[in-house]
Amino acid sequence: MRHHPASLDPLFKPRSIALIGASDDVARIGGRPLRYLREGGFKGAVYPVNPKRDTVQGIRSYDSVAALPEVPDVAILAVPAQGTVQALRDCADRKVKAAVVFSAGFAEASEEGRLAQEQIAGIARENGMRVLGPNCLGLFNAGIGYYGTFSAILDAAFVEPGPIAVVSQSGAYGSHIAHLARQRGLGIGQWITTGNECDIDVAEALRWVIDQGDVKVVMAYAEGIRDRDTFIEALEVARAKEKAVVFLKVGRSDVGAQAVSSHTAALAGSDAVFDAALRQYGAYRARTTAEHLDVTYACARGLYPTGNRFGIFTLSGGFGIQMADDASACGLDVAPMPEAAQDELKAMLPYASPRNPVDATAQALTDLPLMTSYIAAMLEKGGYYLFAGIFGSGPASPTFSAKLRQALRTATAGHEGRVLALSMSAPTEIVRAYENDGFLIFEDGSALVNALAALVWFRRSFDAAKQARTAPTATSRIAPPDGALSEHEAKSLLQAAGIAFPKEALVRPDEDAGAAAAAIGFPVVVKISSPDIAHKTEIGGVIVGPRDEAQARDAAHTILSRARDKRPDARIEGVIVSPMIRGGVETIVGVVRDPSFGPVVMFGLGGVLVEVLKDVTFRVAPFDVAEAQRMIREIRGFAVLEGVRGAPPADVDALAVMLSRLSQFAAHNDDVVESIDLNPVLVMPRGEGVMPLDALLVPRNAASRS
Amino acid sequence: MRHHPASLDPLFKPRSIALIGASDDVARIGGRPLRYLREGGFKGAVYPVNPKRDTVQGIRSYDSVAALPEVPDVAILAVPAQGTVQALRDCADRKVKAAVVFSAGFAEASEEGRLAQEQIAGIARENGMRVLGPNCLGLFNAGIGYYGTFSAILDAAFVEPGPIAVVSQSGAYGSHIAHLARQRGLGIGQWITTGNECDIDVAEALRWVIDQGDVKVVMAYAEGIRDRDTFIEALEVARAKEKAVVFLKVGRSDVGAQAVSSHTAALAGSDAVFDAALRQYGAYRARTTAEHLDVTYACARGLYPTGNRFGIFTLSGGFGIQMADDASACGLDVAPMPEAAQDELKAMLPYASPRNPVDATAQALTDLPLMTSYIAAMLEKGGYYLFAGIFGSGPASPTFSAKLRQALRTATAGHEGRVLALSMSAPTEIVRAYENDGFLIFEDGSALVNALAALVWFRRSFDAAKQARTAPTATSRIAPPDGALSEHEAKSLLQAAGIAFPKEALVRPDEDAGAAAAAIGFPVVVKISSPDIAHKTEIGGVIVGPRDEAQARDAAHTILSRARDKRPDARIEGVIVSPMIRGGVETIVGVVRDPSFGPVVMFGLGGVLVEVLKDVTFRVAPFDVAEAQRMIREIRGFAVLEGVRGAPPADVDALAVMLSRLSQFAAHNDDVVESIDLNPVLVMPRGEGVMPLDALLVPRNAASRS
């Protein structure tokens, strides 16, 4: 069941709150949220519920939800696991619209816990109540002072409201990242932890925060995704609104994935598929917590450059080279300054290196007007969309820092549309001052470059989503096959979906393979055709290269007798006779089902080495031709398709069309198709199309039967 | 000319110092060092030289070096570029043993500067004086209060002496990293910047610091290496002494390498070769400044674990999974706890995950004895050489932090030989307290894992160096060939060096190729043999597959006539007849000259895709068989050699022997050989050896002539 995002409003921005299990002790799970709500400036009513007390933390307390003077929008349950189901029933009886369940001890803990969690989910479903948790740290909405959490990170100080939303399955991770963001001076408006996700998962929380006007960037964390459709919708809406989603997804290693399954009940799909899905729908995948924060920090300005030309200003050659290395690795273009501008800079300081990195040497530290001229020239004449200055620990000195700030302000005035960043190490208050002048500040130069490259990545992703989608081909619905399919049947179904195969003939056992081969044209390939023989070569069921009618006829006889010998029980349709096609680049194309994302299309180069290097990529079905073009370019060996060692460029356009059509077919027949293998697919020289030489389609019922 | 390391003692640990160009102004280049020397506690004599003053900063000043009451060990030259040569001559006349030249404006600036720098080098050479710089920030030796530097990072505070040495070509980088190290609480004993390196380069400075007893770890930075032999010796001595060298080498991208060449006169060899050389000789290459610091920090304890079993303790599943992912990517073994121990932990806390990561849930925060039991069980029963606990921002609270510290102390008592690390975010004084308890502290969990993996890497490297080297084969000296060599000649030379080729026959134009082929055995390959035809296929000079004497004879005739037609000027020896060998894994092996490291051996898999993916690796010649074994395992496609898709494992042992022999041949004939190509080399199934099918040896004189 899909919910409308607005169904979460009572949970995420309530007008009134009941706190079940409210405590006087501000260190306890029932005490912390009340303290935060009292001190955080929440304007609506807050109703402590605690039958043992008249007041809690000085606020009138009620014996029960039933006794409350009004129906609160949300009930926060700070009660032990064993009391949770009853407390939630009480809320449902009072028609409370939403609840937050803190307590652990549910599906993550034991079989009884799992059953109790199912009861919670049932109560939610039956009453139209939305539930966050159980086993979660709750949430906050800093803009309205709503703190429905017992996270200890707020003990020391509240988090300033700001353009960032945090959506985290893990409460501990959500707390940690909020702590780090606060240290970094970043404001967080929305903070939601989803825990065991008996009702609301990361996808739905993400979908909600994307709609909030004050949210510019989302830091998301998950171990897996439950609600695929909402997840994809959330990412697509975010991309259309140019809101950056920076995602940390754990469980990328085998041992990590094992730990995921032992940790929560999250469905762990393939990490490679998740990774590709994030790219496909425009979310950036952070690999480390530090990167999660750095990229979010850069995105919080909402400035995504339209090009990747990157100018580097340095006072020391070594730092400049290091940053140029990093930039190059991240795909930024360290383009040189125009020659004339280089000459002007050189005239100002003969031993400078004015190319890019622009190295004004330590001289610029003692001659700040020179520095100003240099940086101004870079911004005016270099055509750089992104600029970084490298200052090391220089700005840590307060006296020098003020002068440097002034010089940088003068140099960059009028260039507010550029991404301006500085690498420097200085006390927090100095860093904040530079940030207020419009600079992104990073201590580590490599982190700076990586975050700036992420901005370019987001811009490209936003723009790609704006391009008109190529129209989907009318694809056919197929009837659920009654069991396994032969190669010939599989090809026929795919052919109807717009995927062209080389012409071939199915020759029944009593027909003449020689004549069929002559009609096809020599040399040919002769293969057994049987729904019961998936691995044809294992029974000697493929003969390559007959050059005349007699050889073709012999081949057919040989294959049919081998099949009857080795698989007497198999239903034999006959043999397939097809042209022997040579040339082109060997690739593999397939469709598999991912536990999280459903049908996904896989693409890779063929051959033993690719198998070893696992140079394959995925896309969630369906997708259009432009997405297929991006997909194809993701493999490391892509240059092979462009033509190497004198080979002509391959027909990548035709390949992209085929991948897109296959994805539409797979999505359209999701309930019928378990997997498809097209292996090999020869990508012929440009203009000559693609040649899938084999097809295997496993229906879902066949897979479940085996 | 190689110098003895002890020749640097007067420079790096002088008993007396002259400061030429001493200034009263402590902000100036001639004032700062004097202030640092006065305040830093240097015990020896310090002689300011300034003809305009009687005293400088309250110390008696001298008119000239000649007027000094004794010959100082070192002269520090804080004079402008144009006065430097004369000042250095004055020092040489007084027999000063060493000098530091701060001034810029030499080879990095202009042609006149380059000439002046050559004069400096000449003065050094002729007088046996050792010179650091020019264009450098100098050096310090904190243990004796010797500060021969004007780096501003000492303005705020001195650096505590400690186990770390910094050796940096770049003064700016050296200063920055020292600043960061100080922030991290790391002590630096030796700090040397080499600048333009007219005499002393990074290699020689590295060689000297390795010999200092108080140095445990070296942070090195360079854009390239001048003195290959000293560099290799320094790294080998460091490895033998189990001192970690953590190296940041810039210029790894094309644009970075361009910037290197425009920045200094450093010889930029191939970055891939430099990278391989660091691995070969046991130095760790850091990719970012942050990693440079993190790995150094971990190494400063001098504890290198003998295994890679890594135990992770967490209070939150998500953090544990994230760290397990990182550990897996870094090659650490996240091995599970023994089953019995898991049962015991589970009995203590039923909803814990006791496998590894060991997740004691947030419960352990309120039940510290439980945490103690869990961690103690991991250390006692898990067999983990490395341990990490993940605590987020929990320890930031001073009250909780003290209790947590006690719990961790109790849990880890008696396990001081393990590497114990914590991921946490807390104020500096709290971090220092945990460090004093024996823990390595990292804010970022991914950085922690990477640094711990580096410790394992160093241990393996130290141990590998201790293994007895396989004895070098007696390799032949070859006479400088008079021009280019034919394939047959090249093979003969290499055969004498122990590299076996399939038997082949050189058939002169007037001899019978058919008979020769019959002696070899059919099918055969027939190839043109001429020193003047390097690319045989281009003239149709190779025919593969003759199956009888007549075909072989025809092939020889065809090839000879093609050669005479297309290359009438070529000297034709005849044709080579060799067996047609199939099977095995196709690889390429070569020798090239690197501008920094001289002859290096290259190895990679053959085929178009490898060319695209550049999956090749290098070693500096010569090296032994064990090193060759490590080399072979570095390529990403190594699994192909282990046998995939049912193919048998390839004869990697024979390949390693061949690579080692080739490296010895290349090193031994360094002055004669420009490059060698063995392409393809078929690595046959285990026990069947390697089959190099072609050989091209380009002599150095031939290369320089072309």
PDB file of C-alpha atoms in Angstrom, chain A residues 540-661:
ATOM      1  CA  GLY A 540      27.737 -31.310 -27.785  1.00  0.00           C
ATOM      2  CA  GLY A 541      24.659 -29.507 -29.042  1.00  0.00           C
ATOM      3  CA  VAL A 542      26.414 -26.766 -30.986  1.00  0.00           C
ATOM      4  CA  ILE A 543      28.388 -27.156 -34.224  1.00  0.00           C
ATOM      5  CA  VAL A 544      30.049 -24.073 -35.621  1.00  0.00           C
ATOM      6  CA  GLY A 545      31.076 -23.566 -39.206  1.00  0.00           C
ATOM      7  CA  PRO A 546      29.310 -25.885 -41.708  1.00  0.00           C
ATOM      8  CA  ARG A 547      30.169 -24.487 -45.128  1.00  0.00           C
ATOM      9  CA  ASP A 548      27.800 -26.311 -47.423  1.00  0.00           C
ATOM     10  CA  GLU A 549      24.486 -28.139 -47.431  1.00  0.00           C
ATOM     11  CA  ALA A 550      25.992 -31.552 -46.795  1.00  0.00           C
ATOM     12  CA  GLN A 551      27.990 -30.353 -43.789  1.00  0.00           C
ATOM     13  CA  ALA A 552      24.913 -28.612 -42.404  1.00  0.00           C
ATOM     14  CA  ARG A 553      22.819 -31.729 -42.816  1.00  0.00           C
ATOM     15  CA  ASP A 554      25.503 -33.847 -41.124  1.00  0.00           C
ATOM     16  CA  ALA A 555      25.734 -31.380 -38.269  1.00  0.00           C
ATOM     17  CA  ALA A 556      21.995 -31.475 -37.686  1.00  0.00           C
ATOM     18  CA  HIS A 557      21.983 -35.281 -37.618  1.00  0.00           C
ATOM     19  CA  THR A 558      24.941 -35.409 -35.275  1.00  0.00           C
ATOM     20  CA  ILE A 559      23.394 -32.925 -32.866  1.00  0.00           C
ATOM     21  CA  LEU A 560      19.984 -34.600 -32.846  1.00  0.00           C
ATOM     22  CA  SER A 561      21.455 -38.009 -32.167  1.00  0.00           C
ATOM     23  CA  ARG A 562      23.679 -36.640 -29.391  1.00  0.00           C
ATOM     24  CA  ALA A 563      20.654 -35.001 -27.793  1.00  0.00           C
ATOM     25  CA  ARG A 564      18.622 -38.205 -27.970  1.00  0.00           C
ATOM     26  CA  ASP A 565      21.519 -40.168 -26.512  1.00  0.00           C
ATOM     27  CA  LYS A 566      22.369 -37.855 -23.666  1.00  0.00           C
ATOM     28  CA  ARG A 567      18.954 -36.405 -22.825  1.00  0.00           C
ATOM     29  CA  PRO A 568      16.413 -39.031 -23.883  1.00  0.00           C
ATOM     30  CA  ASP A 569      13.745 -37.322 -21.793  1.00  0.00           C
ATOM     31  CA  ALA A 570      14.171 -33.869 -23.416  1.00  0.00           C
ATOM     32  CA  ARG A 571      11.529 -32.438 -25.716  1.00  0.00           C
ATOM     33  CA  ILE A 572      13.402 -31.831 -28.963  1.00  0.00           C
ATOM     34  CA  GLU A 573      12.041 -29.133 -31.262  1.00  0.00           C
ATOM     35  CA  GLY A 574      14.786 -29.649 -33.804  1.00  0.00           C
ATOM     36  CA  VAL A 575      17.870 -27.587 -34.574  1.00  0.00           C
ATOM     37  CA  ILE A 576      18.397 -23.895 -35.047  1.00  0.00           C
ATOM     38  CA  VAL A 577      20.404 -22.921 -38.103  1.00  0.00           C
ATOM     39  CA  SER A 578      21.817 -19.421 -37.977  1.00  0.00           C
ATOM     40  CA  PRO A 579      24.511 -17.468 -39.782  1.00  0.00           C
ATOM     41  CA  MET A 580      28.001 -17.636 -38.363  1.00  0.00           C
ATOM     42  CA  ILE A 581      28.675 -14.050 -37.420  1.00  0.00           C
ATOM     43  CA  ARG A 582      32.188 -12.842 -36.759  1.00  0.00           C
ATOM     44  CA  GLY A 583      33.641  -9.520 -35.757  1.00  0.00           C
ATOM     45  CA  GLY A 584      32.236  -6.928 -33.404  1.00  0.00           C
ATOM     46  CA  VAL A 585      32.899  -6.639 -29.700  1.00  0.00           C
ATOM     47  CA  GLU A 586      31.675  -9.460 -27.512  1.00  0.00           C
ATOM     48  CA  THR A 587      29.406  -8.332 -24.692  1.00  0.00           C
ATOM     49  CA  ILE A 588      26.912  -9.890 -22.315  1.00  0.00           C
ATOM     50  CA  VAL A 589      23.475  -8.545 -21.546  1.00  0.00           C
ATOM     51  CA  GLY A 590      21.068  -9.922 -18.994  1.00  0.00           C
ATOM     52  CA  VAL A 591      18.098  -9.374 -16.746  1.00  0.00           C
ATOM     53  CA  VAL A 592      18.103 -10.540 -13.151  1.00  0.00           C
ATOM     54  CA  ARG A 593      15.756  -9.963 -10.232  1.00  0.00           C
ATOM     55  CA  ASP A 594      17.144  -8.015  -7.296  1.00  0.00           C
ATOM     56  CA  PRO A 595      15.427  -8.629  -3.937  1.00  0.00           C
ATOM     57  CA  SER A 596      15.127  -4.854  -3.391  1.00  0.00           C
ATOM     58  CA  PHE A 597      14.743  -3.390  -6.841  1.00  0.00           C
ATOM     59  CA  GLY A 598      13.066  -6.145  -8.852  1.00  0.00           C
ATOM     60  CA  PRO A 599      14.111  -6.585 -12.490  1.00  0.00           C
ATOM     61  CA  VAL A 600      17.463  -5.041 -13.316  1.00  0.00           C
ATOM     62  CA  VAL A 601      19.390  -5.100 -16.565  1.00  0.00           C
ATOM     63  CA  MET A 602      23.047  -6.073 -16.507  1.00  0.00           C
ATOM     64  CA  PHE A 603      25.656  -5.183 -19.112  1.00  0.00           C
ATOM     65  CA  GLY A 604      29.321  -6.061 -19.441  1.00  0.00           C
ATOM     66  CA  LEU A 605      32.019  -6.942 -21.921  1.00  0.00           C
ATOM     67  CA  GLY A 606      32.408 -10.628 -22.619  1.00  0.00           C
ATOM     68  CA  GLY A 607      35.470 -12.740 -22.094  1.00  0.00           C
ATOM     69  CA  VAL A 608      37.317 -14.379 -19.282  1.00  0.00           C
ATOM     70  CA  LEU A 609      39.072 -11.293 -18.011  1.00  0.00           C
ATOM     71  CA  VAL A 610      35.891  -9.319 -17.539  1.00  0.00           C
ATOM     72  CA  GLU A 611      34.554 -12.202 -15.544  1.00  0.00           C
ATOM     73  CA  VAL A 612      37.629 -11.976 -13.337  1.00  0.00           C
ATOM     74  CA  LEU A 613      37.486  -8.193 -13.047  1.00  0.00           C
ATOM     75  CA  LYS A 614      33.686  -8.148 -12.676  1.00  0.00           C
ATOM     76  CA  ASP A 615      33.476  -5.192 -15.008  1.00  0.00           C
ATOM     77  CA  VAL A 616      29.682  -5.170 -15.303  1.00  0.00           C
ATOM     78  CA  THR A 617      27.061  -2.575 -14.540  1.00  0.00           C
ATOM     79  CA  PHE A 618      23.362  -2.524 -13.752  1.00  0.00           C
ATOM     80  CA  ARG A 619      20.236  -0.428 -14.209  1.00  0.00           C
ATOM     81  CA  VAL A 620      16.843  -0.801 -12.611  1.00  0.00           C
ATOM     82  CA  ALA A 621      14.203  -1.522 -15.300  1.00  0.00           C
ATOM     83  CA  PRO A 622      12.735   0.296 -17.111  1.00  0.00           C
ATOM     84  CA  PHE A 623      15.027   3.030 -18.423  1.00  0.00           C
ATOM     85  CA  ASP A 624      15.323   5.053 -21.584  1.00  0.00           C
ATOM     86  CA  VAL A 625      18.000   5.127 -24.256  1.00  0.00           C
ATOM     87  CA  ALA A 626      19.856   8.094 -22.760  1.00  0.00           C
ATOM     88  CA  GLU A 627      20.155   6.213 -19.467  1.00  0.00           C
ATOM     89  CA  ALA A 628      21.382   3.163 -21.372  1.00  0.00           C
ATOM     90  CA  GLN A 629      24.043   5.337 -22.982  1.00  0.00           C
ATOM     91  CA  ARG A 630      25.256   6.378 -19.530  1.00  0.00           C
ATOM     92  CA  MET A 631      25.096   2.786 -18.370  1.00  0.00           C
ATOM     93  CA  ILE A 632      27.290   1.548 -21.208  1.00  0.00           C
ATOM     94  CA  ARG A 633      29.899   4.215 -20.434  1.00  0.00           C
ATOM     95  CA  GLU A 634      30.204   3.083 -16.832  1.00  0.00           C
ATOM     96  CA  ILE A 635      32.173  -0.059 -17.500  1.00  0.00           C
ATOM     97  CA  ARG A 636      35.906   0.333 -17.091  1.00  0.00           C
ATOM     98  CA  GLY A 637      36.586  -1.343 -20.405  1.00  0.00           C
ATOM     99  CA  PHE A 638      34.340   1.055 -22.348  1.00  0.00           C
ATOM    100  CA  ALA A 639      37.258   2.122 -24.547  1.00  0.00           C
ATOM    101  CA  VAL A 640      37.078  -1.288 -26.210  1.00  0.00           C
ATOM    102  CA  LEU A 641      33.717  -0.235 -27.681  1.00  0.00           C
ATOM    103  CA  GLU A 642      35.228   2.976 -28.972  1.00  0.00           C
ATOM    104  CA  GLY A 643      37.676   0.957 -31.014  1.00  0.00           C
ATOM    105  CA  VAL A 644      41.211   0.019 -29.992  1.00  0.00           C
ATOM    106  CA  ARG A 645      44.177  -1.325 -31.958  1.00  0.00           C
ATOM    107  CA  GLY A 646      42.686  -0.100 -35.204  1.00  0.00           C
ATOM    108  CA  ALA A 647      39.252  -1.687 -34.668  1.00  0.00           C
ATOM    109  CA  PRO A 648      36.325   0.508 -35.752  1.00  0.00           C
ATOM    110  CA  PRO A 649      34.047   2.083 -33.134  1.00  0.00           C
ATOM    111  CA  ALA A 650      31.222  -0.248 -32.168  1.00  0.00           C
ATOM    112  CA  ASP A 651      27.523   0.499 -32.622  1.00  0.00           C
ATOM    113  CA  VAL A 652      26.930   1.784 -29.101  1.00  0.00           C
ATOM    114  CA  ASP A 653      23.735   3.542 -30.181  1.00  0.00           C
ATOM    115  CA  ALA A 654      22.171   0.287 -31.267  1.00  0.00           C
ATOM    116  CA  LEU A 655      23.330  -1.347 -28.055  1.00  0.00           C
ATOM    117  CA  ALA A 656      21.702   1.423 -26.017  1.00  0.00           C
ATOM    118  CA  VAL A 657      18.403   0.988 -27.843  1.00  0.00           C
ATOM    119  CA  MET A 658      18.529  -2.718 -27.208  1.00  0.00           C
ATOM    120  CA  LEU A 659      19.268  -2.333 -23.496  1.00  0.00           C
ATOM    121  CA  SER A 660      16.420   0.139 -23.098  1.00  0.00           C
ATOM    122  CA  ARG A 661      13.970  -2.128 -24.934  1.00  0.00           C
TER     123      ARG A 661
END
